[in-house]
Coordinates of C-alpha atoms and ligand atoms in Angstrom, one line a residue:
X3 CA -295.4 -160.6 65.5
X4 CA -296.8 -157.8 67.1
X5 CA -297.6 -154.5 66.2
X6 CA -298.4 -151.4 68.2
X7 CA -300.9 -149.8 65.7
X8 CA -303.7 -151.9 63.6
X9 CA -301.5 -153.1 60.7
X10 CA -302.8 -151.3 57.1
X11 CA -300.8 -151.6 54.2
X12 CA -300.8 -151.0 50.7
X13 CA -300.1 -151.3 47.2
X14 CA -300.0 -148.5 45.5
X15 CA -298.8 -149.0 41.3
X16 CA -298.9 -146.3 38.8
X17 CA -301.0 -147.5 36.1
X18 CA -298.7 -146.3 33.1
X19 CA -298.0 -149.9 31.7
X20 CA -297.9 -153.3 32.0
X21 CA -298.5 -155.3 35.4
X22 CA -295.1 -155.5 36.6
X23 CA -293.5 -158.0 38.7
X24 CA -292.2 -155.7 41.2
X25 CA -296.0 -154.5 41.7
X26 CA -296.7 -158.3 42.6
X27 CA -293.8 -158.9 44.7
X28 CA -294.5 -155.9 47.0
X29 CA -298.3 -157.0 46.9
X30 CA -297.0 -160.6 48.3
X31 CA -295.0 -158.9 51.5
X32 CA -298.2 -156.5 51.9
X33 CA -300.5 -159.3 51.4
X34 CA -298.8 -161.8 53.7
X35 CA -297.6 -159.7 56.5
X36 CA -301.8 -158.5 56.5
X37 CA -302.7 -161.6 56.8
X38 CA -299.9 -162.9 59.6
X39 CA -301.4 -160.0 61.8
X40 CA -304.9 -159.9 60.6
X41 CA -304.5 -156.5 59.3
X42 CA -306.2 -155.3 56.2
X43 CA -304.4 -154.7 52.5
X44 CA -305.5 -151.9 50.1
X45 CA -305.0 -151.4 47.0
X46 CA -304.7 -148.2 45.6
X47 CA -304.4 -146.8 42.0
X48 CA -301.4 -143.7 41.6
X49 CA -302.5 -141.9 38.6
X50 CA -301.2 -138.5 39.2
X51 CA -299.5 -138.9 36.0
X52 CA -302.0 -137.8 33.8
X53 CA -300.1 -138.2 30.5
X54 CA -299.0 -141.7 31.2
X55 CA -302.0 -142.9 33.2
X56 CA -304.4 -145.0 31.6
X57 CA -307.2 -147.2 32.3
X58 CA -306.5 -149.8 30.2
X59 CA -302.9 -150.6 32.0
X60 CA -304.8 -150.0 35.7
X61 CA -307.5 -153.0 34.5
X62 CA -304.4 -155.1 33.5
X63 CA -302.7 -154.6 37.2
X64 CA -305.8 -155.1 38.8
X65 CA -306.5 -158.4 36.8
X66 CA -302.5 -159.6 36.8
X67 CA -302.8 -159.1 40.6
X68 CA -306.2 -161.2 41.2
X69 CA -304.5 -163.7 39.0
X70 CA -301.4 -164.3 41.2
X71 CA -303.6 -164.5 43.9
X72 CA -303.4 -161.8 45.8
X73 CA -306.7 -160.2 46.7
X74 CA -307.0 -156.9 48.0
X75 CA -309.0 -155.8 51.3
X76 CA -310.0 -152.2 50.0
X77 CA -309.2 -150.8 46.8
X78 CA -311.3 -148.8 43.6
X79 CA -313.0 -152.0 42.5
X80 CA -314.2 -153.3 45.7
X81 CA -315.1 -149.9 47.7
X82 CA -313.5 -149.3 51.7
X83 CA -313.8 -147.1 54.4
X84 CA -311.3 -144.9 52.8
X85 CA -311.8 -144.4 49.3
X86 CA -312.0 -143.3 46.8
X87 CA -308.6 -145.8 46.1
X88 CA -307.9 -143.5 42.9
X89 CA -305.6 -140.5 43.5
X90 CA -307.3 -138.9 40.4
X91 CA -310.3 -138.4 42.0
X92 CA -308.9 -137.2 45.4
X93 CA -307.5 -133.8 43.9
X94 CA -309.1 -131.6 45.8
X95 CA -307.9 -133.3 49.0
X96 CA -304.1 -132.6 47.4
X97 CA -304.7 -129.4 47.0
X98 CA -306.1 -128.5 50.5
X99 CA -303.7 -130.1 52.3
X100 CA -300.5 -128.5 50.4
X101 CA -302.6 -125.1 51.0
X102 CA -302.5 -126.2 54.9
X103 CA -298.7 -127.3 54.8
X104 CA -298.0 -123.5 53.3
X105 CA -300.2 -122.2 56.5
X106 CA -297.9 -124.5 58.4
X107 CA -295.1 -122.9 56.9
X108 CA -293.5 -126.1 55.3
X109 CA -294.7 -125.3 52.4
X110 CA -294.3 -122.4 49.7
X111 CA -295.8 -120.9 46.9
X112 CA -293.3 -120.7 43.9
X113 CA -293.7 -118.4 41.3
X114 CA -290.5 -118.9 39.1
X115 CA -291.0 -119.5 35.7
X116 CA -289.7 -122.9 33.3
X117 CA -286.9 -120.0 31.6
X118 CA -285.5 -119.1 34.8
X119 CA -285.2 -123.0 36.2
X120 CA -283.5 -124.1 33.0
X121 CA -281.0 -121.2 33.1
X122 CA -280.7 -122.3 37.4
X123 CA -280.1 -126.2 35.9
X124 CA -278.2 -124.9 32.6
X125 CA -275.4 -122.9 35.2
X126 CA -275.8 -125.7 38.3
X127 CA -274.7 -128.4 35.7
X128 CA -271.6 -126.1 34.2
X129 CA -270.3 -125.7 37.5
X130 CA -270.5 -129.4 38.1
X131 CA -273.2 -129.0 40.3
X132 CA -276.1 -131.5 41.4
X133 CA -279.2 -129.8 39.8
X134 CA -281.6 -128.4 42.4
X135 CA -283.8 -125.4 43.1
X136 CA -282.2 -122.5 44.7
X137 CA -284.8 -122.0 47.0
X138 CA -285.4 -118.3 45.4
X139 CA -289.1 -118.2 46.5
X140 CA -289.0 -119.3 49.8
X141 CA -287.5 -115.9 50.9
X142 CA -290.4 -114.0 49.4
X143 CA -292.4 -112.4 51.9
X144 CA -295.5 -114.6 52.9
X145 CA -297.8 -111.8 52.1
X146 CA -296.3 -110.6 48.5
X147 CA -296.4 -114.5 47.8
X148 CA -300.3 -114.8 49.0
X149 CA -301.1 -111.5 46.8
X150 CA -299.3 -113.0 44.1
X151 CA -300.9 -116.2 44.8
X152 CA -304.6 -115.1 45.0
X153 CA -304.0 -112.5 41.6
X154 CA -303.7 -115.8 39.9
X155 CA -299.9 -115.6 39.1
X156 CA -299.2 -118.9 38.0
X157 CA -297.2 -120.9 40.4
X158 CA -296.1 -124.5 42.3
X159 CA -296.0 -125.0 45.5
X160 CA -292.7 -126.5 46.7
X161 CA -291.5 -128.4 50.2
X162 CA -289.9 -126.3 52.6
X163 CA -286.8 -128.2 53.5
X164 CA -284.6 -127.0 56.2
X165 CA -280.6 -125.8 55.2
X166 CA -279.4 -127.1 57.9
X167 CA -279.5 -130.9 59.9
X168 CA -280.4 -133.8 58.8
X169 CA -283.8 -136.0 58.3
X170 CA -283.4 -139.4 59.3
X171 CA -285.6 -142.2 58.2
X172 CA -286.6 -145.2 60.4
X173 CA -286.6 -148.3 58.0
X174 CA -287.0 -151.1 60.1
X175 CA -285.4 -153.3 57.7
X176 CA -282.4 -151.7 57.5
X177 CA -281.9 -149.4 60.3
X178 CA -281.9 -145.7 60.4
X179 CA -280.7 -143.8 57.4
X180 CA -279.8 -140.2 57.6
X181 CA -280.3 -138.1 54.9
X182 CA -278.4 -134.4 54.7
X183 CA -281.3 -131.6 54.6
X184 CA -279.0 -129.7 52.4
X185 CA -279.2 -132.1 49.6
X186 CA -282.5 -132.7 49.7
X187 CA -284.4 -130.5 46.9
X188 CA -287.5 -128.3 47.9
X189 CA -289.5 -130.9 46.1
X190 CA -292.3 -129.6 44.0
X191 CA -295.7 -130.9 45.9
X192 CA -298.8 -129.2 43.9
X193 CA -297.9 -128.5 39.9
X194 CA -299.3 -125.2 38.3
X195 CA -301.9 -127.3 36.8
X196 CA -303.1 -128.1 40.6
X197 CA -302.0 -131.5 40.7
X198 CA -300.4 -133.5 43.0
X199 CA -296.8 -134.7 42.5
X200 CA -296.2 -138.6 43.9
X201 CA -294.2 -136.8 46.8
X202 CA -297.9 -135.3 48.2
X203 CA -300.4 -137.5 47.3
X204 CA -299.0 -141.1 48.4
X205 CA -297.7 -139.1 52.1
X206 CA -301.3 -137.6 52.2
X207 CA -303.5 -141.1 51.5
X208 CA -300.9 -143.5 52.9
X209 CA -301.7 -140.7 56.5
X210 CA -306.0 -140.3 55.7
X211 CA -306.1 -144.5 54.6
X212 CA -304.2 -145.0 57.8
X213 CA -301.4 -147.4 56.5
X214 CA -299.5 -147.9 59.3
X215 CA -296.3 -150.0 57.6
X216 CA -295.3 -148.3 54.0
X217 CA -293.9 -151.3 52.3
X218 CA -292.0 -151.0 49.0
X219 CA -289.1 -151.0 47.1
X220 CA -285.6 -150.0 47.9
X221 CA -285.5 -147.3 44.7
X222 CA -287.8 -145.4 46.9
X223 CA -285.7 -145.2 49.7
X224 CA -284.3 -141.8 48.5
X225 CA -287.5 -140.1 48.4
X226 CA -288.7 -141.4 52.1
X227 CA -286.9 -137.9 54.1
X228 CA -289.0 -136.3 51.9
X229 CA -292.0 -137.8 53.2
X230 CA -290.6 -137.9 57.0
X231 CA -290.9 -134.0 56.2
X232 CA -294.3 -134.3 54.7
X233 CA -295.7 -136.0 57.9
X234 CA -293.6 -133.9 59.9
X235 CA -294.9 -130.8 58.5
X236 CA -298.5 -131.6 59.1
X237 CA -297.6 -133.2 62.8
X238 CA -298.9 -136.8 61.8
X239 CA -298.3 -140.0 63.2
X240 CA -295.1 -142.0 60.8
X241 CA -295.4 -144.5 59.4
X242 CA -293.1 -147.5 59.3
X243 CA -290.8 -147.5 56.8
X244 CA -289.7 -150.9 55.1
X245 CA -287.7 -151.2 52.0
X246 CA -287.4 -154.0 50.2
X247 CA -284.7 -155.2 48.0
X248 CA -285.0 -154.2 44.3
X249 CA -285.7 -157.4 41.5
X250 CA -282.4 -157.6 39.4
X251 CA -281.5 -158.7 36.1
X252 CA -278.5 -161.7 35.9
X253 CA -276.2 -158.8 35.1
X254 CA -277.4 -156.8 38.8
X255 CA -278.9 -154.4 37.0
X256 CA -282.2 -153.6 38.2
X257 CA -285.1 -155.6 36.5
X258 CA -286.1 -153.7 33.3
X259 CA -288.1 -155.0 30.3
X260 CA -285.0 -154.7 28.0
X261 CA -283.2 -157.8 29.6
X262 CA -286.0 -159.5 30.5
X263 CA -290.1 -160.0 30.2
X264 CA -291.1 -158.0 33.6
X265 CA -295.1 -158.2 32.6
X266 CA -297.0 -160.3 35.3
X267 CA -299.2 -161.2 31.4
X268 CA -295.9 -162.8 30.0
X269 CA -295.2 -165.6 33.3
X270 CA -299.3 -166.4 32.9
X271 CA -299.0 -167.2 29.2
X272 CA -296.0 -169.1 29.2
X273 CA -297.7 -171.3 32.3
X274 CA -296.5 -170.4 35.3
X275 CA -298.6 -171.0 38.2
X276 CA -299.3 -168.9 40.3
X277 CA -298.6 -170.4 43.2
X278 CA -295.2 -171.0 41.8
X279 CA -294.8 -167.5 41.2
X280 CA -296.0 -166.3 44.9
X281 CA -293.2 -168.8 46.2
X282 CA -290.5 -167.7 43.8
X283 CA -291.3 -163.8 44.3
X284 CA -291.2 -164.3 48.4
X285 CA -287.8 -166.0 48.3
X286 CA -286.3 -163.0 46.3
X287 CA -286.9 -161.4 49.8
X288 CA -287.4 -163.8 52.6
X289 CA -286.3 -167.1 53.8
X290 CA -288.6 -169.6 55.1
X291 CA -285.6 -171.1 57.5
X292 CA -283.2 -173.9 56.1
X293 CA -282.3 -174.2 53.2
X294 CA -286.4 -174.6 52.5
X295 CA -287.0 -173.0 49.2
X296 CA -290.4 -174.5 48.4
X297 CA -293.5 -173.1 50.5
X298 CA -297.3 -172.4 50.1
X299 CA -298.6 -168.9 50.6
X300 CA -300.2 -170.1 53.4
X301 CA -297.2 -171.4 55.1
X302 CA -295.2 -168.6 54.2
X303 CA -298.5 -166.2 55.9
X304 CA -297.8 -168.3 59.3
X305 CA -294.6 -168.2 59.5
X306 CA -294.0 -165.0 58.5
X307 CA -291.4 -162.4 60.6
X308 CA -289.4 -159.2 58.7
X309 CA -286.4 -161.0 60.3
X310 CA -286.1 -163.2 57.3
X311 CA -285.9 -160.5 55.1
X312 CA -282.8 -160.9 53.1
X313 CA -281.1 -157.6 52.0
X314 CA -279.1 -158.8 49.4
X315 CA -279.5 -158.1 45.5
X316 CA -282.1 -160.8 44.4
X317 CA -281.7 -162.1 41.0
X318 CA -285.2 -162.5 39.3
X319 CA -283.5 -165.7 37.8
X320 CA -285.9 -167.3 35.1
X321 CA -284.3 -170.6 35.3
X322 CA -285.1 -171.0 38.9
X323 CA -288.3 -170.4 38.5
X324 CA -288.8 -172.6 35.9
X325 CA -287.3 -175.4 38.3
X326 CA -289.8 -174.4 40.8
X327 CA -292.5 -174.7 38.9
X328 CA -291.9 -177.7 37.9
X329 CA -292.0 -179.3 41.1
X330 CA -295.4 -177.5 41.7
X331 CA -296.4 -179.3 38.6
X332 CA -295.2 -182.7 39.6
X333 CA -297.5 -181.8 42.8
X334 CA -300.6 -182.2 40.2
X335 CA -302.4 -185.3 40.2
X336 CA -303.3 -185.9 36.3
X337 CA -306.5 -184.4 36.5
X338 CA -305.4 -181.1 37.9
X339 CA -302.7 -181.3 35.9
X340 CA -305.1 -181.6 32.4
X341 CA -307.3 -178.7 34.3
X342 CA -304.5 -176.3 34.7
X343 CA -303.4 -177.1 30.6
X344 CA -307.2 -176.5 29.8
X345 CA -307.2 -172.8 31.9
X346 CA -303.9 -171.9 30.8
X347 CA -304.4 -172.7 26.5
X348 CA -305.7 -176.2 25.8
X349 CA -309.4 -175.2 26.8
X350 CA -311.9 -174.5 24.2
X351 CA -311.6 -170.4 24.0
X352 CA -308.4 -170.6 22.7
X353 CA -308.6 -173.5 20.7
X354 CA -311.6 -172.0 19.0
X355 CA -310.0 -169.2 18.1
X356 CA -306.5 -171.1 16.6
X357 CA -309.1 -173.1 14.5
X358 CA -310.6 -170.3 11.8
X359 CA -306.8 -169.5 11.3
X360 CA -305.4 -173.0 10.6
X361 CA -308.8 -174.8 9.3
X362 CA -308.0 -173.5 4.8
X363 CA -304.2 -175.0 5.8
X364 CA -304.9 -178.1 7.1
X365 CA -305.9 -181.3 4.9
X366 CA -306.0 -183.7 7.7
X367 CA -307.0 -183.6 11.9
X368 CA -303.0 -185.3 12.3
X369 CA -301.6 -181.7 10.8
X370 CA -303.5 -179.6 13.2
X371 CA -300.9 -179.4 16.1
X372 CA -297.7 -179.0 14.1
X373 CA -299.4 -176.1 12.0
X374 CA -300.0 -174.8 15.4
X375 CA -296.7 -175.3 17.5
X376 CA -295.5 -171.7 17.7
X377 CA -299.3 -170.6 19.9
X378 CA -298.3 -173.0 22.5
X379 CA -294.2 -172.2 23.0
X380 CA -293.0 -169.8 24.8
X381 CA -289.4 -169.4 23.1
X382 CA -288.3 -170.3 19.4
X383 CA -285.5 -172.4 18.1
X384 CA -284.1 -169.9 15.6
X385 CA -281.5 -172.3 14.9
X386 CA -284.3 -174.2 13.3
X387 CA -286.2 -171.8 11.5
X388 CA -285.6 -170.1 8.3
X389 CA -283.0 -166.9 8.3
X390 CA -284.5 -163.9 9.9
X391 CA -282.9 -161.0 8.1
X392 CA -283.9 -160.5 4.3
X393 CA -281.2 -161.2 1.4
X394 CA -279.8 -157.6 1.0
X395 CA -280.2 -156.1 5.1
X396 CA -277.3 -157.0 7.3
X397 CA -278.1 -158.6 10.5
X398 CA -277.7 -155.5 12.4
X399 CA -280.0 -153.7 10.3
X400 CA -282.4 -155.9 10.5
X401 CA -282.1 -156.1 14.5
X402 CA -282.6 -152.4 14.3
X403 CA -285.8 -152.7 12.2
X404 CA -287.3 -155.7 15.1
X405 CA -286.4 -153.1 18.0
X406 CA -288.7 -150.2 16.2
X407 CA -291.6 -153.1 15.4
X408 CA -291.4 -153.4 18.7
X409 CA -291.5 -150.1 19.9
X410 CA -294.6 -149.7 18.0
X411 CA -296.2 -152.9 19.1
X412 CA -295.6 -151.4 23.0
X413 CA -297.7 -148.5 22.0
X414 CA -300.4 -150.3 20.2
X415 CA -301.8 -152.1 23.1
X416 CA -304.7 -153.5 21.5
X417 CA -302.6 -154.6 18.8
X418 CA -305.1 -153.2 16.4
X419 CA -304.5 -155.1 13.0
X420 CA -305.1 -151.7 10.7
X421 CA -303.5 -149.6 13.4
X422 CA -300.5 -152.0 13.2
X423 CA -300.6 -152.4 9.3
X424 CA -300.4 -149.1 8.8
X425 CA -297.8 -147.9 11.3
X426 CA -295.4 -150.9 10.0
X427 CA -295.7 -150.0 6.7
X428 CA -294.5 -146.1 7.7
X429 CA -291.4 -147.5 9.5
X430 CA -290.6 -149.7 6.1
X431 CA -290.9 -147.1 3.9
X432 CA -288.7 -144.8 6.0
X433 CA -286.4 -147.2 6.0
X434 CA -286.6 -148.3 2.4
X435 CA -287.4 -151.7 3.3
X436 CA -290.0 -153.3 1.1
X437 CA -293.2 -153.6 3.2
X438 CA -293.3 -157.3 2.3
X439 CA -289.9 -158.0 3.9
X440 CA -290.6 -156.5 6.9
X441 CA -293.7 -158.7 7.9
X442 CA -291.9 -161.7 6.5
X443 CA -289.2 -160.9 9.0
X444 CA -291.7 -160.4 11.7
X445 CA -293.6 -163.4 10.5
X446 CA -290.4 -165.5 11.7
X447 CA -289.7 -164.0 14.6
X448 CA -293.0 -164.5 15.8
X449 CA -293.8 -168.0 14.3
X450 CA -290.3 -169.5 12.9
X451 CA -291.9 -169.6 9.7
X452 CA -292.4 -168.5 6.4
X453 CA -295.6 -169.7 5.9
X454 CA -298.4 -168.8 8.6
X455 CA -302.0 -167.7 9.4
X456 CA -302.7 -163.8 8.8
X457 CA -299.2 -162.1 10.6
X458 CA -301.6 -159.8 12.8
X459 CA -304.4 -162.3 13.7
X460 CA -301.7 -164.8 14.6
X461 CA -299.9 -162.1 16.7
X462 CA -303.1 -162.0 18.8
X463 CA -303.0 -164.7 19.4
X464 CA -299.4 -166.0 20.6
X465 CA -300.4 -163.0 22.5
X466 CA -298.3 -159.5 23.2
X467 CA -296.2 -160.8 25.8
X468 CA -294.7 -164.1 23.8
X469 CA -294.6 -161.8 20.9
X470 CA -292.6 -159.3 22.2
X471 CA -290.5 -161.6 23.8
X472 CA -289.8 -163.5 20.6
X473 CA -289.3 -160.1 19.1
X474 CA -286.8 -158.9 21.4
X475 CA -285.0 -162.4 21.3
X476 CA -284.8 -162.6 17.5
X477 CA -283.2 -158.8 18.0
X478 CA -280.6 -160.2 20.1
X479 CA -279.7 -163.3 17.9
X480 CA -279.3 -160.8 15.1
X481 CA -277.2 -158.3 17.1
X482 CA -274.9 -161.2 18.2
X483 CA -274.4 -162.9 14.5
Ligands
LIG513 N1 -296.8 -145.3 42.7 C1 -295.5 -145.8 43.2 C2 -295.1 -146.9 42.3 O1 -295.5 -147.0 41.2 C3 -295.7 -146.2 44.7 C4 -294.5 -146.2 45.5 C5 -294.8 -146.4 46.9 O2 -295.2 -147.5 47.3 O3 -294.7 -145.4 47.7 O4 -294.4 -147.8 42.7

């Protein structure tokens, strides 16, 4: 296909968690369509989120990413023309340019304070009202809000958006959507802390990186007139817009870690290849022609035209891809086959590690793999196993208790064994569980016995992912009997 400007795209995740599937299934239209036009694909890191942001998670994407396959052009790691790829080191370039918007006059300078916006939201919402800023600032004289400004009054700096009209947004994949200017909020840009808000700093790098086809997910469809006013405002060159359709759940909801594992880590430990995973993530969106369903990168990369976009709801349907990798394993010969088991857990870094945790339990070699079934499944048979609730909790208290072990596993990333001793025992004792029942309950979940290597070292090594997914499934099973 061709393409009137030199075809850039990007990437862009927030690093505030785990490597998300919908951060590989954007990368797979970016990284294709680059390579169909011989354009270049960046990756760059979003961490204007300071709170949430950490480098931990951005290592993950950046590794999840690499391991689907799906190498980047430019981006913090590997250096470009346009760096640096991390909007937390570009701050000053926020700040100047929503100083030059406010020359511009699309811009503003807002000096009310939190009290006075939560009485605005606080009356908006009793009158049944959408919450949104009155625009109160904006008719402050330019020079009283400069003075105020430069006396060091604190303040935001909020979007200028018309009353009146309408801002229209070009998506080529679906068409132009209009988007009434008086619903659109005066978007805050520049926070009193002088950072960036999303809004300003992915307008201002996707412009200065010179993306020339902004490629993402539907959700952000909503917050695109707000850019078309961004570029507007500063009189640059747009963009084109394409939104793709969002990953759902089975029940249409949209994908979300509570119905189903959504970590690129979790579909890489319970062996799926990546090249199975590519294919299954481009026909959520695209069709190869036919009823084909089963096509290389590679083919998908020559063949590739946005006309085969599909816009319906695409259901990230774990069955299906299952089935197709399954028929990208039967593509193995044996050898490969035995290579792809070895990188994936039956190489000797894993199995050196299962070894100091089973060795005092086993008397002979033949009782080495069934004391160590549980590291190599993905899901458990909880039919099989022994009950997971203790004597005297009822099921639904005891599915209660897995959902907080949970929560604190999600915020103990390294899975610390002290960190996680210590935190588990809290949540017993405020529940007046016995500590002991707790990580007998967990011990279950997690191996689908009562008898196992050290609960925390074994954790480790099942790995967060299965764990939490064994975790949430046990939850279920509980909430359901
Ligand atoms: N940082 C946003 C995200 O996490 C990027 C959205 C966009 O591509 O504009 O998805």
């Amino acid at each position: 296909m061709s393409e009137k400007r030199e075809v850039r795209v990007r990437v862009a995740p927030s690093p505030t968690g785990d490597p998300h599937v919908g951060t590989a299934y954007v990368a797979l239209f970016d990284y294709v369509f680059a390579r169909h036009c011989g354009g270049k694909f960046v990756l760059r890191i979003e961490d204007t989120d300071r709170a949430r942001s950490t480098p931990e998670s951005e290592e993950a994407i950046l590794r999840a990413l690499r391991w689907v396959g799906l190498e980047w052009d430019e981006g913090p790691d590997v250096g470009g023309p346009y760096g640096p790829y991390r909007q937390s080191e570009r701050a000053e370039i926020y700040r100047e340019h929503a100083f030059e918007l406010v020359r511009r006059g699309h811009a503003y300078p807002c000096f009310c304070t939190p009290e006075r916006l939560a009485e605005l939201r606080a009356a908006q919402i009793k009158a049944k009202e959408d919450p949104s800023y009155d625009s109160l600032c904006r008719r402050l004289p330019p020079e009283e809000a400069e003075r105020r400004a430069q006396a060091g009054e604190c303040h935001v700096v909020r979007l200028n958006v018309p009353d009146e009209g309408e801002t229209v947004v070009h998506d080529r994949l679906r068409g132009d959507v209009a988007f009434r200017n008086a619903l659109i909020d005066d978007q805050i840009l520049l926070k009193s802390d002088g950072f960036p808000t999303y809004h300003l700093a992915n307008v201002v790098d996707d412009h200065l990186m010179r993306i020339s086809h902004v490629i993402r997910a539907e959700e952000w469809l909503s917050s695109t007139p707000k850019h078309v006013l961004l570029y507007q405002g500063f009189g640059w060159e747009l963009p084109e817009w394409l939104h793709l359709p969002l990953l759902r759940n089975p029940d249409g909801s949209k994908i979300s870690k509570r119905k189903q594992p959504v970590s690129i880590d979790y579909y890489r430990d319970i062996g799926i290849l990546p090249e199975a995973l590519r294919n299954f993530l481009a026909l959520m969106g695209w069709s190869f022609g036919g009823d084909r369903e089963k096509f290389s990168t590679e083919e998908m990369i020559e063949a590739f035209s946005w006309d085969r976009v599909t816009l319906g709801a695409p259901v990230f349907d774990m069955e299906k891809l299952a089935w197709l990798n399954g028929a990208y394993i039967r593509d193995l010969s044996p050898a490969e086959l035995l290579a792809r088991l070895r990188e994936w857990r039956l190489g000797d870094d894993f199995l050196l590690r299962l070894i100091p945790l089973v060795r005092e339990r086993i008397r002979r070699l033949d009782e080495f793999v069934p004391a160590t079934t549980f590291f190599f499944a993905g899901d458990l048979d909880y039919a099989e196993a022994p009950p997971l609730a203790p004597k005297n909790q009822t099921p639904a208290e005891a599915a209660k208790m897995l959902t907080a072990a949970l929560e604190i596993l999600d915020a103990e990333r390294d899975m610390d064994a002290d960190a996680l001793d210590a935190r588990l025992r809290t949540l017993a004792d405020e529940k007046g569980w016995k500590a002991r029942e707790l990580f007998m309950m967990l011990r279950i979940a997690i191996t689908g016995r009562t008898v196992s290597p050290p609960l925390f070292e074994t954790l480790r090594a099942v790995g967060r992912e299965i764990t939490r997914r064994r975790l949430r499934q046990a939850a279920a099973l509980l909430k359901g009997s």
